[in-house]
Coordinates of C-alpha atoms in Angstrom, one line a residue:
Chain A
M53 CA -48.8 -9.0 -10.3
A54 CA -45.5 -8.7 -12.0
S55 CA -45.4 -8.3 -15.7
H56 CA -43.8 -10.8 -18.0
A57 CA -40.8 -8.4 -18.5
S58 CA -40.2 -8.0 -14.7
M59 CA -40.8 -11.7 -14.1
G60 CA -38.0 -12.2 -16.6
V61 CA -35.7 -9.9 -14.7
I62 CA -36.6 -11.6 -11.5
E63 CA -36.0 -15.1 -12.9
E64 CA -32.7 -13.9 -14.4
R65 CA -31.6 -12.4 -11.0
T66 CA -32.7 -15.5 -9.2
A67 CA -30.8 -17.7 -11.6
L68 CA -27.7 -15.5 -11.2
A69 CA -28.0 -15.6 -7.4
E70 CA -28.3 -19.4 -7.5
H71 CA -25.4 -19.6 -9.8
Q72 CA -23.3 -17.5 -7.5
A73 CA -24.3 -19.4 -4.4
A74 CA -23.5 -22.7 -6.1
Q75 CA -20.3 -21.6 -7.6
T76 CA -17.3 -22.9 -5.9
F77 CA -14.2 -20.9 -5.4
D78 CA -12.4 -23.3 -7.7
S79 CA -14.7 -22.7 -10.6
F80 CA -14.7 -18.9 -10.0
Y81 CA -10.9 -19.0 -10.0
R82 CA -10.7 -20.9 -13.2
E83 CA -13.1 -18.6 -15.0
A84 CA -12.0 -15.3 -13.6
W85 CA -8.2 -15.5 -13.3
L86 CA -7.3 -14.8 -16.9
P87 CA -9.7 -12.0 -17.7
V88 CA -9.0 -10.3 -14.4
Y89 CA -5.2 -10.7 -15.0
R90 CA -5.5 -9.1 -18.4
A91 CA -7.5 -6.2 -17.0
V92 CA -5.0 -5.6 -14.2
A93 CA -2.1 -5.9 -16.7
L94 CA -3.7 -3.2 -18.8
G95 CA -4.4 -1.1 -15.7
L96 CA -1.0 -1.4 -14.2
G97 CA 1.1 -1.7 -17.4
D98 CA 3.3 -4.4 -15.8
F99 CA 2.6 -8.0 -16.6
D100 CA 4.6 -9.6 -13.8
L101 CA 3.3 -7.3 -11.2
A102 CA -0.3 -7.9 -12.5
A103 CA 0.1 -11.7 -12.1
E104 CA 1.4 -11.2 -8.6
A105 CA -1.4 -8.8 -7.8
V106 CA -4.1 -11.1 -9.0
D107 CA -2.7 -14.0 -7.0
E108 CA -2.7 -11.8 -4.0
A109 CA -6.3 -10.6 -4.6
M110 CA -7.5 -14.2 -5.3
T111 CA -6.0 -15.3 -2.0
R112 CA -7.9 -12.6 -0.2
C113 CA -11.0 -13.5 -2.2
Y114 CA -10.7 -17.1 -1.0
E115 CA -10.4 -16.0 2.6
R116 CA -13.6 -14.1 2.2
W117 CA -15.3 -16.3 -0.4
T118 CA -18.6 -16.6 1.5
K119 CA -18.9 -12.8 1.4
V120 CA -17.4 -12.1 -2.0
R121 CA -19.4 -14.7 -3.9
S122 CA -22.6 -12.9 -2.8
M123 CA -21.4 -9.6 -4.3
A124 CA -22.9 -8.3 -7.5
N125 CA -19.6 -8.6 -9.2
P126 CA -16.9 -10.8 -7.5
R127 CA -14.6 -10.2 -10.5
G128 CA -14.8 -6.5 -9.9
W129 CA -13.9 -6.9 -6.3
V130 CA -10.8 -9.0 -7.2
F131 CA -9.9 -6.5 -9.9
R132 CA -10.0 -3.6 -7.5
V133 CA -8.1 -5.4 -4.7
A134 CA -5.4 -6.4 -7.3
M135 CA -5.2 -2.9 -8.7
N136 CA -4.8 -1.4 -5.2
W137 CA -2.2 -3.9 -4.3
G138 CA -0.3 -3.4 -7.6
R139 CA -0.5 0.4 -7.4
S140 CA 1.0 0.4 -3.9
R141 CA 3.9 -1.6 -5.3
L142 CA 4.3 0.9 -8.1
R143 CA 4.4 3.7 -5.6
R144 CA 7.2 1.9 -3.7
R145 CA 9.2 1.7 -6.8
T146 CA 8.6 5.3 -7.5
W147 CA 9.8 6.2 -4.1
I148 CA 13.2 4.9 -4.8
G149 CA 13.3 6.5 -8.2
R150 CA 13.2 3.2 -10.0
D151 CA 9.7 3.2 -11.3
K152 CA 9.5 1.2 -14.5
V153 CA 6.1 1.0 -15.9
P154 CA 6.6 -0.5 -19.3
D155 CA 4.4 0.2 -22.3
I156 CA 2.2 -2.7 -23.4
P157 CA 4.3 -4.4 -26.1
F158 CA 2.2 -4.5 -29.2
H159 CA 2.7 -7.5 -31.4
D160 CA 0.0 -6.7 -33.9
P161 CA 0.9 -4.1 -36.5
D162 CA -2.8 -3.9 -37.5
I163 CA -4.1 -2.2 -34.4
P164 CA -7.3 -0.6 -35.6
D165 CA -7.1 2.6 -33.6
P166 CA -3.5 3.4 -32.8
Q167 CA -4.2 6.9 -31.6
L168 CA -6.8 5.6 -29.2
V169 CA -4.5 2.9 -27.9
V170 CA -1.8 5.5 -27.1
A171 CA -4.4 7.7 -25.5
I172 CA -5.6 4.8 -23.3
H173 CA -2.0 4.3 -22.2
K174 CA -1.8 8.0 -21.3
L175 CA -4.8 8.0 -19.0
S176 CA -4.2 8.4 -15.3
H177 CA -4.4 5.2 -13.3
A178 CA -7.8 6.2 -11.9
H179 CA -9.2 6.9 -15.3
R180 CA -7.6 3.8 -17.0
E181 CA -9.0 1.7 -14.2
V182 CA -12.6 2.7 -14.9
V183 CA -12.2 2.3 -18.6
V184 CA -10.8 -1.2 -18.2
A185 CA -13.5 -2.1 -15.7
R186 CA -16.2 -0.8 -17.9
Y187 CA -15.1 -2.1 -21.3
L188 CA -13.2 -5.2 -20.5
L189 CA -15.0 -6.5 -17.4
D190 CA -18.4 -5.1 -18.4
M191 CA -18.9 -3.6 -15.0
S192 CA -21.8 -1.1 -14.6
E193 CA -21.2 2.2 -12.8
A194 CA -23.0 0.9 -9.7
E195 CA -20.8 -2.2 -9.7
M196 CA -17.7 -0.2 -10.1
A197 CA -18.8 2.2 -7.3
A198 CA -19.4 -0.8 -5.0
A199 CA -16.2 -2.5 -5.9
F200 CA -14.0 0.6 -5.7
G201 CA -15.7 1.9 -2.6
V202 CA -16.5 5.3 -4.1
P203 CA -19.8 7.1 -4.8
N204 CA -21.6 6.5 -8.1
G205 CA -21.0 10.1 -9.0
T206 CA -17.2 9.7 -8.7
V207 CA -17.3 6.7 -11.1
K208 CA -19.4 8.6 -13.5
S209 CA -17.2 11.6 -13.4
R210 CA -14.0 9.5 -13.9
L211 CA -15.5 7.7 -16.8
N212 CA -16.8 10.9 -18.4
R213 CA -13.4 12.6 -18.1
A214 CA -11.6 9.5 -19.4
L215 CA -13.8 9.3 -22.4
K216 CA -13.5 13.0 -23.0
E217 CA -9.7 12.7 -22.9
L218 CA -9.9 9.8 -25.4
K219 CA -12.2 11.7 -27.6
E220 CA -9.9 14.7 -27.7
A221 CA -6.9 12.4 -28.4
I222 CA -8.5 11.0 -31.6
E223 CA -10.0 14.2 -32.9
Chain B
M255 CA -18.5 3.4 -35.1
T256 CA -19.3 5.4 -31.9
L257 CA -16.6 6.4 -29.4
D258 CA -18.0 3.8 -27.0
E259 CA -17.6 1.0 -29.6
R260 CA -14.1 2.2 -30.6
V261 CA -13.0 2.3 -27.0
R262 CA -14.4 -1.1 -26.3
S263 CA -12.8 -2.5 -29.4
S264 CA -9.4 -1.1 -28.6
V265 CA -9.5 -2.2 -24.9
V266 CA -10.5 -5.7 -25.9
K267 CA -7.8 -5.8 -28.6
L268 CA -5.2 -4.6 -26.2
A269 CA -6.2 -7.2 -23.7
A270 CA -6.0 -9.9 -26.3
E271 CA -2.4 -8.8 -27.0
I272 CA -1.5 -9.7 -23.4
D273 CA -0.2 -13.2 -23.5
A274 CA -2.2 -15.7 -21.6
R275 CA -0.5 -17.0 -18.5
S276 CA -1.1 -20.0 -16.4
P277 CA -2.6 -19.1 -13.1
M278 CA -1.1 -20.4 -9.9
E279 CA -2.6 -23.8 -8.8
V280 CA -5.8 -23.2 -7.1
D281 CA -4.8 -25.4 -4.2
R282 CA -1.8 -23.2 -3.6
I283 CA -4.0 -20.1 -3.5
K284 CA -6.2 -21.8 -1.0
R285 CA -3.3 -22.8 1.2
R286 CA -2.1 -19.2 1.1
G287 CA -5.7 -18.1 2.0
R288 CA -5.9 -20.5 4.8
R289 CA -2.8 -19.1 6.3
R290 CA -4.6 -15.8 6.4
R291 CA -2.1 -13.7 4.7
T292 CA 0.6 -15.7 6.5
M293 CA 4.1 -14.5 6.0
K294 CA 3.1 -11.6 3.8
R295 CA 5.5 -8.8 4.4
T296 CA 3.5 -5.7 4.1
A297 CA 5.3 -2.4 4.3
W298 CA 3.7 0.6 5.7
V299 CA 2.5 2.0 2.4
S300 CA 0.7 -1.1 1.2
I301 CA -2.9 -1.1 -0.1
G302 CA -4.3 -3.3 2.7
V303 CA -2.7 -0.7 5.0
V304 CA -1.2 -2.3 8.0
F305 CA -0.4 0.6 10.3
F306 CA 0.4 1.3 13.8
V307 CA -2.3 2.8 15.9
G308 CA 0.2 4.2 18.2
F309 CA 3.6 3.9 19.8
A310 CA 4.2 6.6 22.4
A311 CA 4.7 7.3 26.0
L312 CA 3.8 4.6 28.5
A313 CA 1.5 5.2 31.4
V314 CA 4.0 3.2 33.4
P315 CA 7.3 4.1 32.1
I316 CA 8.9 0.7 31.6
D317 CA 10.9 0.5 28.5
P318 CA 9.8 -2.7 26.6
N319 CA 13.3 -3.0 25.3
S320 CA 14.7 -3.2 28.8
I321 CA 13.1 -6.7 29.0
D322 CA 16.0 -8.5 27.5
P323 CA 15.6 -12.1 26.8
A324 CA 19.3 -12.6 26.3
T325 CA 20.2 -11.7 29.9
T326 CA 19.3 -15.0 31.4
S327 CA 22.1 -17.4 30.7
D328 CA 20.2 -20.7 31.1
V329 CA 17.8 -19.8 28.3
D330 CA 18.5 -20.8 24.7
T331 CA 17.9 -18.1 22.2
V332 CA 18.2 -17.8 18.5
E333 CA 18.5 -14.6 16.5
I334 CA 15.6 -14.1 14.1
A335 CA 16.4 -10.9 12.1
D336 CA 18.1 -9.4 15.1
L337 CA 15.3 -10.4 17.5
A338 CA 16.3 -12.8 20.2
V339 CA 13.7 -15.5 20.5
T340 CA 13.8 -18.1 23.3
V341 CA 13.7 -21.7 22.2
D342 CA 13.4 -25.1 23.9
S343 CA 16.6 -26.4 22.5
P344 CA 19.7 -24.9 20.7
S345 CA 19.2 -27.5 17.9
P346 CA 16.6 -26.8 15.3
T347 CA 13.8 -29.3 15.0
L348 CA 13.6 -28.9 11.2
S349 CA 16.3 -27.9 8.7
A350 CA 16.2 -26.1 5.4
P351 CA 15.3 -23.6 6.7
P352 CA 16.1 -24.3 10.3
V353 CA 13.0 -24.2 12.5
W354 CA 13.2 -24.2 16.3
I355 CA 10.4 -24.7 18.8
G356 CA 9.7 -21.7 21.0
A357 CA 10.2 -21.9 24.7
Q358 CA 7.2 -21.8 27.0
S359 CA 7.0 -19.0 29.4
P360 CA 6.6 -19.8 33.1
E361 CA 3.1 -20.8 34.2
P362 CA 1.3 -17.9 36.0
G363 CA 1.1 -18.7 39.7
F364 CA -1.6 -16.1 40.3
D365 CA -5.3 -15.7 39.7
T366 CA -5.8 -14.8 36.1
S367 CA -9.6 -14.9 36.2
G368 CA -9.8 -11.1 36.1
L369 CA -7.9 -10.9 32.9
G370 CA -10.5 -12.3 30.6
P371 CA -10.4 -15.5 28.7
E372 CA -7.1 -17.2 28.0
I373 CA -6.0 -17.0 24.4
P374 CA -3.4 -19.8 24.3
F375 CA -0.9 -21.0 21.8
E376 CA -2.0 -24.6 21.2
P377 CA 0.6 -27.2 20.8
G378 CA 1.1 -28.4 17.3
R379 CA 3.8 -29.4 14.8
P380 CA 5.9 -27.2 12.6
S381 CA 6.2 -27.9 9.0
V382 CA 8.7 -26.4 6.5
G383 CA 5.7 -26.5 4.0
D384 CA 4.1 -23.8 6.1
L385 CA 6.8 -21.3 5.2
P386 CA 7.4 -19.4 2.0
D387 CA 10.6 -20.0 0.1
D388 CA 12.5 -16.9 1.1
V389 CA 12.3 -17.6 4.9
T390 CA 15.9 -18.2 6.2
R391 CA 15.1 -19.3 9.8
A392 CA 12.0 -19.5 11.9
V393 CA 10.7 -20.4 15.4
Y394 CA 7.4 -22.2 15.7
L395 CA 5.4 -21.0 18.7
G396 CA 2.3 -23.2 18.5
D397 CA -1.0 -22.9 16.8
L398 CA -3.2 -19.8 17.0
E399 CA -6.7 -19.8 15.7
G400 CA -6.1 -23.2 14.2
E401 CA -3.1 -22.0 12.2
P402 CA 0.6 -22.7 12.8
F403 CA 2.3 -19.6 14.1
Y404 CA 5.9 -18.6 13.5
V405 CA 8.2 -15.8 14.0
Y406 CA 10.6 -15.8 11.1
A407 CA 13.4 -14.0 9.2
A408 CA 13.3 -13.7 5.5
K409 CA 15.5 -12.3 2.8
A410 CA 14.7 -8.6 2.3
P411 CA 12.2 -9.0 -0.6
S412 CA 13.0 -5.8 -2.5
I413 CA 15.5 -3.1 -2.8
F414 CA 13.0 -0.9 -1.1
D415 CA 13.4 -2.9 2.1
W416 CA 17.2 -2.6 1.9
F417 CA 17.0 1.1 1.4
S418 CA 14.6 1.5 4.3
E419 CA 16.8 -0.5 6.6
I420 CA 19.8 1.6 5.6
I421 CA 17.9 4.8 6.1
F422 CA 16.6 3.8 9.5
G423 CA 20.0 2.5 10.6
N424 CA 19.0 -1.1 11.1
F425 CA 20.5 -2.8 8.2
S426 CA 20.5 -6.6 8.5
G427 CA 19.4 -7.7 5.0
Q428 CA 16.7 -9.7 6.7
V429 CA 13.1 -8.9 7.5
L430 CA 11.3 -10.0 10.6
G431 CA 7.8 -11.4 10.3
T432 CA 5.2 -13.2 12.3
S433 CA 2.7 -15.6 10.7
L434 CA -0.4 -13.5 11.1
N435 CA 1.4 -10.3 10.2
C436 CA 0.8 -7.6 12.7
C437 CA 3.7 -5.3 13.6
S438 CA 6.7 -6.7 11.9
G439 CA 7.9 -7.5 8.5
G440 CA 9.3 -5.4 5.7
D441 CA 10.8 -2.2 7.0
M442 CA 8.9 -2.7 10.3
D443 CA 11.7 -4.8 11.8
Q444 CA 13.3 -1.7 13.4
N445 CA 10.3 -2.0 15.8
E446 CA 11.3 -5.4 17.0
G447 CA 10.7 -5.8 20.7
L448 CA 8.1 -3.1 20.8
P449 CA 4.5 -3.9 21.4
G450 CA 2.1 -2.8 18.8
L451 CA -1.3 -3.2 17.3
G452 CA -2.0 -3.2 13.6
Y453 CA -4.8 -3.9 11.3
S454 CA -5.5 -4.2 7.7
L455 CA -8.2 -2.6 5.6
T456 CA -9.4 -3.6 2.2
N457 CA -11.2 -0.9 0.4
G458 CA -11.6 0.9 3.6
E459 CA -13.2 -2.0 5.4
F460 CA -11.6 -3.7 8.4
D461 CA -10.7 -7.2 7.7
S462 CA -8.2 -8.4 10.3
G463 CA -6.0 -7.1 13.0
R464 CA -3.7 -8.2 15.8
A465 CA -2.0 -6.9 18.9
E466 CA 1.5 -8.2 19.4
W467 CA 4.4 -7.9 21.8
L468 CA 7.7 -9.4 20.7
G469 CA 11.0 -9.7 22.5
L470 CA 9.6 -10.4 26.0
G471 CA 11.9 -11.7 28.6
P472 CA 11.8 -15.3 29.9
D473 CA 10.3 -14.1 33.2
V474 CA 7.1 -12.8 31.6
A475 CA 4.4 -15.3 32.4
A476 CA 1.3 -13.5 31.0
I477 CA 0.3 -10.6 28.8
A478 CA -3.1 -9.2 29.6
Y479 CA -4.8 -7.3 26.8
E480 CA -7.4 -4.6 27.5
I481 CA -9.3 -3.1 24.5
D482 CA -11.6 -0.1 24.7
G483 CA -11.7 -0.3 28.4
E484 CA -12.6 -4.0 28.7
S485 CA -10.5 -7.0 29.6
Y486 CA -10.0 -8.7 26.2
G487 CA -8.0 -11.8 27.3
W488 CA -4.6 -13.0 28.4
Q489 CA -1.9 -15.2 26.9
R490 CA 1.2 -17.0 28.0
P491 CA 4.0 -15.9 25.7
V492 CA 6.0 -18.5 23.8
G493 CA 9.5 -17.6 22.6
G494 CA 9.1 -14.2 24.2
V495 CA 6.2 -13.5 21.8
S496 CA 2.6 -12.8 22.4
S497 CA 0.0 -12.2 19.7
V498 CA -3.8 -12.0 19.7
A499 CA -6.4 -11.3 17.0
I500 CA -8.6 -8.3 17.4
D501 CA -12.0 -8.0 15.7
A502 CA -12.3 -4.3 15.2
P503 CA -10.1 -1.2 15.2
P504 CA -9.9 -0.1 18.9
T505 CA -10.0 3.4 20.1
S506 CA -7.8 2.6 23.0
Y507 CA -5.9 -0.5 24.3
S508 CA -3.2 -1.5 26.6
M509 CA -1.0 -4.5 27.3
V510 CA 0.3 -5.5 30.6
A511 CA 3.2 -8.0 31.2
Y512 CA 3.1 -10.0 34.4
D513 CA 5.7 -12.3 35.9
A514 CA 4.7 -15.7 37.4
A515 CA 4.0 -14.1 40.8
G516 CA 1.6 -11.6 39.2
E517 CA 3.9 -8.6 39.5
V518 CA 3.6 -6.1 36.7
V519 CA 6.9 -6.1 34.8
G520 CA 5.9 -4.1 31.8
R521 CA 3.0 -2.1 30.5
F522 CA 2.2 -0.5 27.2
E523 CA -0.6 2.0 26.9
P524 CA -0.5 4.4 24.0
P525 CA -2.2 7.7 24.6
P526 CA -5.4 8.5 22.6
R527 CA -4.6 9.7 19.1
P528 CA -5.2 13.4 18.9
P529 CA -7.2 14.1 15.7
G530 CA -4.9 15.6 13.2
L531 CA -2.1 15.7 15.7
G532 CA -2.4 19.5 15.8
I533 CA -1.4 19.9 12.2
G534 CA -2.6 23.3 11.0
L535 CA -2.4 25.7 8.2
A536 CA 0.9 26.9 6.8
P537 CA 1.1 30.6 5.9
G538 CA -0.8 31.4 2.8
E539 CA -2.7 28.1 2.6
E540 CA -6.3 28.2 1.7
V541 CA -8.8 25.6 3.0
L542 CA -10.7 23.8 0.2
R543 CA -12.4 21.2 2.4
S544 CA -12.3 20.2 6.0
E545 CA -13.8 16.7 5.5
P546 CA -12.9 13.9 5.4
F547 CA -9.5 15.4 6.1
L548 CA -8.1 18.8 5.8
V549 CA -7.6 19.7 2.1
V550 CA -5.8 23.0 1.4
T551 CA -4.1 24.6 -1.5
G552 CA -0.9 26.4 -1.1
P553 CA 0.1 30.0 -2.0
D554 CA 1.3 30.8 -5.5
A555 CA 5.0 31.3 -5.8
P556 CA 6.1 35.0 -5.9
E557 CA 5.8 36.7 -9.2
P558 CA 9.0 36.6 -11.3
E559 CA 10.6 40.0 -11.9
F560 CA 12.4 38.9 -15.0
D561 CA 11.3 38.1 -18.6
T562 CA 10.1 34.5 -18.7
S563 CA 9.5 34.5 -22.4
E564 CA 13.0 32.9 -23.0
L565 CA 12.4 30.1 -20.6
G566 CA 10.5 27.7 -23.0
T567 CA 7.0 26.4 -22.7
E568 CA 4.9 27.3 -19.7
T569 CA 3.1 24.4 -18.1
P570 CA 1.0 26.1 -15.5
L571 CA -0.7 24.5 -12.5
T572 CA -4.4 25.1 -12.4
P573 CA -7.0 24.0 -9.7
V574 CA -7.7 20.3 -9.7
E575 CA -10.9 19.6 -11.6
D576 CA -11.7 16.3 -10.0
L577 CA -10.9 17.1 -6.4
D578 CA -13.6 14.6 -5.2
G579 CA -11.9 11.8 -7.2
L580 CA -8.5 12.7 -5.7
I581 CA -9.9 12.7 -2.2
E582 CA -11.6 9.4 -2.8
D583 CA -8.4 7.9 -4.2
L584 CA -6.5 8.9 -1.0
R585 CA -9.4 7.6 1.2
S586 CA -9.4 4.2 -0.6
L587 CA -5.7 3.9 -0.9
W588 CA -4.5 5.1 2.4
A589 CA -7.4 4.1 4.6
P590 CA -9.9 6.2 6.4
G591 CA -8.6 8.2 9.3
T592 CA -4.9 8.0 8.4
V593 CA -4.7 10.9 6.0
V594 CA -4.9 14.1 8.1
K595 CA -4.1 16.8 5.7
M596 CA -3.5 17.2 2.0
M597 CA -2.0 20.2 0.2
V598 CA -3.1 20.2 -3.4
A599 CA -0.7 22.2 -5.6
G600 CA -2.9 21.9 -8.7
Q601 CA -2.9 20.0 -11.9
T602 CA -0.9 20.2 -15.1
P603 CA -2.4 20.8 -18.5
N604 CA -2.5 17.0 -18.9
G605 CA -4.6 16.7 -15.7
T606 CA -1.9 15.3 -13.4
A607 CA -2.5 16.4 -9.9
G608 CA 0.4 17.1 -7.5
F609 CA 0.0 17.0 -3.8
I610 CA 1.6 16.6 -0.4
F611 CA -0.2 14.7 2.2
H612 CA 0.3 13.7 5.8
I613 CA -0.5 10.4 7.4
D614 CA -0.7 9.6 11.1
E615 CA 1.9 7.1 12.0
L616 CA 3.4 7.2 15.4
R617 CA 6.8 5.6 15.8
P618 CA 8.6 7.1 18.7
D619 CA 11.5 4.6 18.3
L620 CA 12.3 6.6 15.2
G621 CA 11.3 9.9 16.5
Q622 CA 8.5 10.0 14.0
T623 CA 5.0 11.3 14.5
R624 CA 3.8 11.2 11.0
S625 CA 4.5 10.1 7.5
R626 CA 4.6 12.6 4.7
C627 CA 4.1 11.9 1.1
V628 CA 4.9 14.0 -1.9
G629 CA 3.8 13.1 -5.3
S630 CA 1.3 13.1 -8.0
D631 CA -1.3 10.8 -9.5
G632 CA 1.6 8.8 -10.9
G633 CA 3.1 8.0 -7.6
A634 CA 4.2 9.4 -4.2
A635 CA 7.3 9.4 -2.2
C636 CA 6.7 8.8 1.5
G637 CA 8.8 9.0 4.6
G638 CA 8.5 9.8 8.2
D639 CA 9.5 13.0 9.8
R640 CA 13.1 11.9 10.0
L641 CA 13.2 11.3 6.3
A642 CA 11.3 14.5 5.7
E643 CA 14.3 16.3 7.3
V644 CA 16.5 14.6 4.7
L645 CA 14.1 15.8 2.0
A646 CA 13.9 19.3 3.5
R647 CA 13.6 22.2 1.2
G648 CA 16.4 24.5 0.2
G649 CA 20.1 24.3 0.5
T650 CA 22.3 22.3 -1.7
L651 CA 20.6 19.1 -2.8
P652 CA 22.8 16.1 -2.4
A653 CA 23.3 14.0 -5.5
D654 CA 20.8 11.4 -4.4
P655 CA 17.6 10.8 -6.4
R656 CA 15.7 10.3 -3.2
S657 CA 16.5 13.8 -2.1
G658 CA 15.6 15.3 -5.4
P659 CA 12.4 15.2 -7.3
N660 CA 10.2 12.1 -7.6
Y661 CA 10.0 10.9 -11.1
S662 CA 8.9 7.8 -12.9
T663 CA 10.3 6.3 -16.0
P664 CA 10.0 5.8 -18.9
G665 CA 8.0 8.7 -20.2
P666 CA 5.5 10.3 -20.0
T667 CA 7.2 11.2 -16.8
D668 CA 5.5 12.6 -13.7
L669 CA 7.9 14.7 -11.8
T670 CA 7.2 16.4 -8.6
W671 CA 9.7 18.5 -6.6
E672 CA 9.5 20.5 -3.4
T673 CA 11.2 23.8 -4.2
P674 CA 13.5 25.8 -2.0
E675 CA 12.1 28.8 -0.1
G676 CA 11.9 31.9 -2.3
T677 CA 11.4 30.0 -5.5
S678 CA 9.5 32.0 -8.1
V679 CA 9.9 29.8 -11.2
V680 CA 11.1 26.3 -11.9
T681 CA 12.5 25.2 -15.3
L682 CA 12.7 21.7 -16.5
R683 CA 15.1 20.8 -19.3
V684 CA 15.0 17.5 -21.1
G685 CA 17.3 17.3 -24.1
D686 CA 16.6 20.6 -26.0
R687 CA 13.1 21.0 -24.6
I688 CA 12.5 23.4 -21.8
W689 CA 9.3 23.9 -19.7
W690 CA 8.7 26.3 -16.9
Q691 CA 6.2 26.6 -14.1
R692 CA 5.4 28.6 -11.0
P693 CA 5.1 26.3 -8.0
V694 CA 2.1 26.3 -5.8
G695 CA 2.5 25.6 -2.1
G696 CA 6.2 25.0 -2.7
L697 CA 5.5 22.1 -5.0
T698 CA 6.1 21.8 -8.7
V699 CA 4.6 19.2 -11.0
F700 CA 5.5 18.3 -14.5
D701 CA 4.4 15.5 -16.7
V702 CA 6.4 15.5 -19.9
E703 CA 7.6 13.0 -22.5
V704 CA 11.1 11.7 -21.7
E705 CA 12.8 9.3 -24.0
P706 CA 15.1 6.5 -22.8
G707 CA 18.7 7.8 -22.7
E708 CA 17.7 11.4 -21.9
R709 CA 18.6 13.3 -18.8
F710 CA 16.7 16.0 -17.1
T711 CA 17.8 19.1 -15.2
I712 CA 15.4 21.0 -13.0
I713 CA 16.3 24.4 -11.7
A714 CA 14.6 26.6 -9.1
L715 CA 14.9 30.4 -9.8
D716 CA 14.2 33.3 -7.5
T717 CA 12.2 36.4 -8.5
A718 CA 15.3 37.9 -10.0
G719 CA 16.0 34.8 -12.1
D720 CA 19.0 33.6 -10.1
A721 CA 19.3 29.9 -9.5
L722 CA 18.5 28.8 -5.9
A723 CA 19.0 25.0 -6.4
S724 CA 19.2 22.5 -9.2
F725 CA 19.0 18.8 -9.7
S726 CA 20.2 16.7 -12.6
G727 CA 18.5 13.3 -12.9
P728 CA 20.4 10.2 -14.0
E729 CA 20.0 9.0 -17.5
I730 CA 16.5 7.7 -18.1
P731 CA 16.9 3.9 -18.7

């Protein structure tokens, strides 16, 4: 017989599954667009491109909604598709020597950890992506691995390296 | 506060700094989705990689381009981004943008039962609302899979498309597309009239694909598709265009064009793709991995025979620490099976990896067998073999950024450069700062801070310290 604790987990997962099954694309879109857009904007460093990328990813999400909504983390899937799409656009810009990846404009002079913020900006795309997915979208390593199509070990290694870089930057 | 908490706090704070935007209306997203990526012009380096399985010698050597729809005088045609499309009337049915109705091909007068099921264009009605804003003219061919199907011309969406058209000698300022996006669009329009098969992958997973043949003559009554040795179906072209969906990446396929009497008037059958296309090891390369594609590292540049202590700060290339991650990135970004070989030069002290990789991409119309990309984690420059000739090593580098190093701006700048034969040391000067590096596998990689308004100069030196080639970049904007 399942313990109370595991029953709780089962109930929680059942509730989550029911919520996901019942959730319409419209409500998912309304809830997810802005947080995913902000995550992609951070990941790509280009706001206009991020908006375009999320629109594209949401379109693909709608096409496959039956499949995507049953995923553990549909937001993660949209994030990854948008990042991939946006990064390909950035590569095209680089190809013609016109890559312009702007810094995030900071409006707030009281940023608590400026060195850390600069270090986050300096992370490679792959490392920044896992940091944003982990800390902004609250994705677990397993969810990131599933969404990014890479082994768990790769996600873990990227996250560890990214955190190591960030730690070194603020020490 | 722990590092974990500090990072979370900073990321959340950064995200909050990004102004909220209003998302596109959900109905508009759904309309776009229903059109199944309709009208999206995807160039050959996009994430959902749409690529050609093959264009090569034909089993029956009939040049598809020899089927010229413009040769029959009693057929009305309109030009859609240089593609002649047969239409039922010279006057457009809709205006702003003009939309014509495609002309039906002759009805087959022979037994088609051996060709598999018919995959017809169903009659329907065109609507300007189906088309994105940048379409300049279009021909409606009917409905396919319940969706209106068009062949269209659109404004070249980016300077990239303009450049690629100029490079490949097909400048029209317009891109060619078909509604369900197979083998045309973006810089693909130089392939107009050629049959092809393309498919897209998202995160390495097949999600859709099509086989198409455009530019068919008015005498073509049926196109029969055979996939993996089985009859897949046949279609009467409309407007000289045939297009069918596929449900998996095939290992082999063919398309046969018949006239109304059942005579074969064209055939397209690409040969099987040889794995790796015979690409091998260059002298001095060392194999690091052989799966999922060949991963090698190149030889170190020859030792300098002069004193390098005056050159500035050394930024040596060292073995890539996260080779698994780099390979996974390429697998997920460039689709399984397309990358055939990667030469990893190494990584900079900041962890930026530089590499050259090769992608299968057969385009005999351009004399290309493969695309080749040079770059780093920050971005790669890709081109087919013809472009690779332009980017060839050595000699005097023309004053064209695309023939010099790849670089991104503003700083920190990733800069990769294929160095001339015999290069021992490369120096990079930005303002009064100078760095130097010994290339690996003929590739040099820097990631340095460059401020707006600065220029950079990169110089390749031989073992004696004499300059072999140099390149001065434009002012960093």
